[in-house]
mmCIF file of C-alpha atoms in Angstrom:
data_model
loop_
_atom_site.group_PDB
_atom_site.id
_atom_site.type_symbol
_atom_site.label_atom_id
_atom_site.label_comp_id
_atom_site.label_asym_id
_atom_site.label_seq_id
_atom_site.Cartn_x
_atom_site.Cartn_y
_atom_site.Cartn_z
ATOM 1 C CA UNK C 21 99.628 -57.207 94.291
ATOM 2 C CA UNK C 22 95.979 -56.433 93.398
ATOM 3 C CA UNK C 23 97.396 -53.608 90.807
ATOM 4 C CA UNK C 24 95.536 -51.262 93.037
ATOM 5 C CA UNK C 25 98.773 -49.203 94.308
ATOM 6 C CA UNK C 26 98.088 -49.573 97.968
ATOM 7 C CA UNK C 27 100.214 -51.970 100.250
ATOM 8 C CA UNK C 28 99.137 -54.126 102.968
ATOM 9 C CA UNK C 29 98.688 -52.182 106.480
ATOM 10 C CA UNK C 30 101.824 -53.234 108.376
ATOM 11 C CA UNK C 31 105.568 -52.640 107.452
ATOM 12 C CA UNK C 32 106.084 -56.131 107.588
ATOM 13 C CA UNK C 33 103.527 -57.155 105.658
ATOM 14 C CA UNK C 34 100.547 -58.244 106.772
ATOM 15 C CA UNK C 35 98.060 -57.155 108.898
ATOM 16 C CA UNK C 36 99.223 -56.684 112.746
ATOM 17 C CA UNK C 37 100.375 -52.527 112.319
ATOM 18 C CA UNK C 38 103.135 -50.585 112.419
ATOM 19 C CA UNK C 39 106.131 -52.090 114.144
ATOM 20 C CA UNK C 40 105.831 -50.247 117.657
ATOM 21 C CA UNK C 41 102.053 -50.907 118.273
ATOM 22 C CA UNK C 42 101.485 -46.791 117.966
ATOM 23 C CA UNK C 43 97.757 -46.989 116.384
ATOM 24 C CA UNK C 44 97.403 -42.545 115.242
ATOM 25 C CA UNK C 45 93.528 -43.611 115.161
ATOM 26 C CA UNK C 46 93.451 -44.844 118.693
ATOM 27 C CA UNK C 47 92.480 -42.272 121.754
ATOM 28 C CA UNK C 48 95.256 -41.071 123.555
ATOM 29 C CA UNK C 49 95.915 -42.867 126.574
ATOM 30 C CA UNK C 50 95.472 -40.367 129.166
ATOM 31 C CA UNK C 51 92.620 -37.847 129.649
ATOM 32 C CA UNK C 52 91.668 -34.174 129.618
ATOM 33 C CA UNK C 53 91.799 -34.528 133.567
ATOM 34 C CA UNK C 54 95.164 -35.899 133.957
ATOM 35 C CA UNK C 55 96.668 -32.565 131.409
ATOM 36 C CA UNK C 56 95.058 -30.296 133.872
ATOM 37 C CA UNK C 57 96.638 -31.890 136.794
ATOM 38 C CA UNK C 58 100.032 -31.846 135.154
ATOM 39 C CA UNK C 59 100.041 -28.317 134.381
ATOM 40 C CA UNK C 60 101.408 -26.337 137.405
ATOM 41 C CA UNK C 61 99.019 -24.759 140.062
ATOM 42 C CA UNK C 62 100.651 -21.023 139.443
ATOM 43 C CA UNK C 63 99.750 -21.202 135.683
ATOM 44 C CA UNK C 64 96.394 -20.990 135.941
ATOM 45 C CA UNK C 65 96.553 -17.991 138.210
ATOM 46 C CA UNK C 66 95.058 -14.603 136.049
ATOM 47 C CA UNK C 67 97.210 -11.236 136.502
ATOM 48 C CA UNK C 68 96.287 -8.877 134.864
ATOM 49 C CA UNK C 69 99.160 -6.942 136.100
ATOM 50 C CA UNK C 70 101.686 -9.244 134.548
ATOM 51 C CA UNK C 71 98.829 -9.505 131.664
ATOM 52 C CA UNK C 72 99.457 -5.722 130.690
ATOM 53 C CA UNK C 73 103.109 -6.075 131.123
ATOM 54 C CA UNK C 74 103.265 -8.353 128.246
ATOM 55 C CA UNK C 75 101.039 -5.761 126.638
ATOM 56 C CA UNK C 76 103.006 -3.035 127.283
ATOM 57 C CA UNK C 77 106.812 -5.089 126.372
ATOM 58 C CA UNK C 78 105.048 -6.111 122.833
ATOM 59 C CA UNK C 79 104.057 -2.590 121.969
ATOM 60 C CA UNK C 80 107.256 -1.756 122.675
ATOM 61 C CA UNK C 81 108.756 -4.147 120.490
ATOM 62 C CA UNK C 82 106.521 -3.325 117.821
ATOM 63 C CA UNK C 83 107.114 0.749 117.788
ATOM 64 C CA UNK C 84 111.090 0.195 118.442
ATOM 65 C CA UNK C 85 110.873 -2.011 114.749
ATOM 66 C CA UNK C 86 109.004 0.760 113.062
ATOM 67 C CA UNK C 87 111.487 3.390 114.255
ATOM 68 C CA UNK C 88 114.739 1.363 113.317
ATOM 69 C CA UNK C 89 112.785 0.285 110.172
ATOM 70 C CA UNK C 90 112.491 3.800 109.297
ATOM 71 C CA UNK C 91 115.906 5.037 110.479
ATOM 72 C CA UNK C 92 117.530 1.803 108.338
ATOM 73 C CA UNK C 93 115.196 2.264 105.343
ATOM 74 C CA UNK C 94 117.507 -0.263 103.680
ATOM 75 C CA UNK C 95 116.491 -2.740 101.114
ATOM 76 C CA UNK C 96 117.936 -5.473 103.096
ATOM 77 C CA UNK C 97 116.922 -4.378 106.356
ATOM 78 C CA UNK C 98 113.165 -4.374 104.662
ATOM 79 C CA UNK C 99 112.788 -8.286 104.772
ATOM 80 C CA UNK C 100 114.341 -9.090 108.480
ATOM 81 C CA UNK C 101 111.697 -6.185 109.513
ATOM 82 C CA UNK C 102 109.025 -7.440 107.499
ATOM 83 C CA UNK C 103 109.403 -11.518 109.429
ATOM 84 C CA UNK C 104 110.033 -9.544 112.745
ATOM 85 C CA UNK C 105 107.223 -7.310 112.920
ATOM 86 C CA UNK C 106 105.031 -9.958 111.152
ATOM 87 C CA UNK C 107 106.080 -12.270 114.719
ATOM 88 C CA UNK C 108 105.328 -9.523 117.099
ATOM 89 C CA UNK C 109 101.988 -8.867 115.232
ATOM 90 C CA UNK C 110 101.250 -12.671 115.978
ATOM 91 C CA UNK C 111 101.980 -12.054 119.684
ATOM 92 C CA UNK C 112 99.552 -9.097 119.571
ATOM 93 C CA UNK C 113 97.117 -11.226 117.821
ATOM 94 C CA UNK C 114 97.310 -14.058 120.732
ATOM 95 C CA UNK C 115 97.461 -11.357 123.825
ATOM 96 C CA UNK C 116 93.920 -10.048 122.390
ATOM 97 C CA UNK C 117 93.051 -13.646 121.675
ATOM 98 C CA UNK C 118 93.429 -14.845 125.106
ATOM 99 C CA UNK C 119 91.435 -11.591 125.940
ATOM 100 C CA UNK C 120 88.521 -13.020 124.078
ATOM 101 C CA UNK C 121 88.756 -16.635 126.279
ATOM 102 C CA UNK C 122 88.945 -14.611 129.335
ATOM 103 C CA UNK C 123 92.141 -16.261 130.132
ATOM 104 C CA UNK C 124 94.105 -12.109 130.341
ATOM 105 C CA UNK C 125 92.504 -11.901 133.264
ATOM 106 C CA UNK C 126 89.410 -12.144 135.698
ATOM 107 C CA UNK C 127 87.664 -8.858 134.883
ATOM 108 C CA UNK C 128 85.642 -8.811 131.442
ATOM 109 C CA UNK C 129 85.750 -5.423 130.750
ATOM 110 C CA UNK C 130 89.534 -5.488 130.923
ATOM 111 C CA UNK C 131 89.611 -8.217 128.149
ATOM 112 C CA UNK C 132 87.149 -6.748 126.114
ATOM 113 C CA UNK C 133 88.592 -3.174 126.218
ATOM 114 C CA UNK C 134 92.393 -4.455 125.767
ATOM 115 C CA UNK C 135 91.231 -7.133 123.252
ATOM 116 C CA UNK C 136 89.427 -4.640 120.966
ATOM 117 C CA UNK C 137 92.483 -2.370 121.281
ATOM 118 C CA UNK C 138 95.270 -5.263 120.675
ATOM 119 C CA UNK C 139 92.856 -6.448 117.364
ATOM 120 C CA UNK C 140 91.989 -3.853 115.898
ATOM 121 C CA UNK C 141 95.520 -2.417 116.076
ATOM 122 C CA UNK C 142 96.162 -5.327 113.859
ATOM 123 C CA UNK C 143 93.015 -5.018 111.590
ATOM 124 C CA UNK C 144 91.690 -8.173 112.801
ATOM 125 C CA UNK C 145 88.289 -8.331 114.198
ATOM 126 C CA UNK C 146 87.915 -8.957 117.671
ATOM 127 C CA UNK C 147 84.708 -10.495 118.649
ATOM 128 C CA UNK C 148 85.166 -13.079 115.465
ATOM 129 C CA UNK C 149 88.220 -15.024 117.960
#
């Protein structure tokens, strides 16, 4: 022992590794290419009609929390709403997030308009993401 604190690389001692050969620090051995391919035709197809939908289910969500939040106004109904709406925020947050990538959909007025809408709703600037 040098008194340093650190070990020798290697479980075994020595030099060679870990035991399995898995090197963290070593590319991956497949390619940006070869994800692409693996990921099914149909997902990268852009509706925005399906694109809304989720819109249009998450708003939902959100304003049927609020109104049984309200209705409950119970001290321990307070918390489970807090973690709920706090989740369907975050699914706001990545609907106007993929607006700003353009994956929503093909038109960029669409994303803009709905992205703006979807962020700010949340108080979260939109053209920052």
């Amino acid at each position: 022992d040098d008194g340093s604190g650190s070990r020798a690389a290697g479980a075994q001692g020595g030099d060679e590794g870990p035991a399995d050969g898995f090197d963290p620090g070593a590319p991956p051995p497949f390619g940006l290419a070869d994800i692409r391919a693996a990921i099914p035709k149909h997902c990268w197809v852009k509706d925005p009609w399906r694109s809304m939908g989720y819109v249009v289910r998450d708003v939902v969500v959100v304003l049927a929390l609020a109104a049984a939040a309200a209705r409950l106004d119970s001290w321990l109904a307070w918390p489970v709403y807090w973690a709920a709406q706090g989740t369907m925020f975050w699914a706001l947050f990545v609907l106007g997030h993929d607006c700003g990538h353009g994956s929503f959909s093909n038109n960029a007025k669409l994303n803009s308009v709905v992205g703006h809408i979807l962020h700010s709703s949340i108080l979260v600037p939109y053209n920052g993401w």
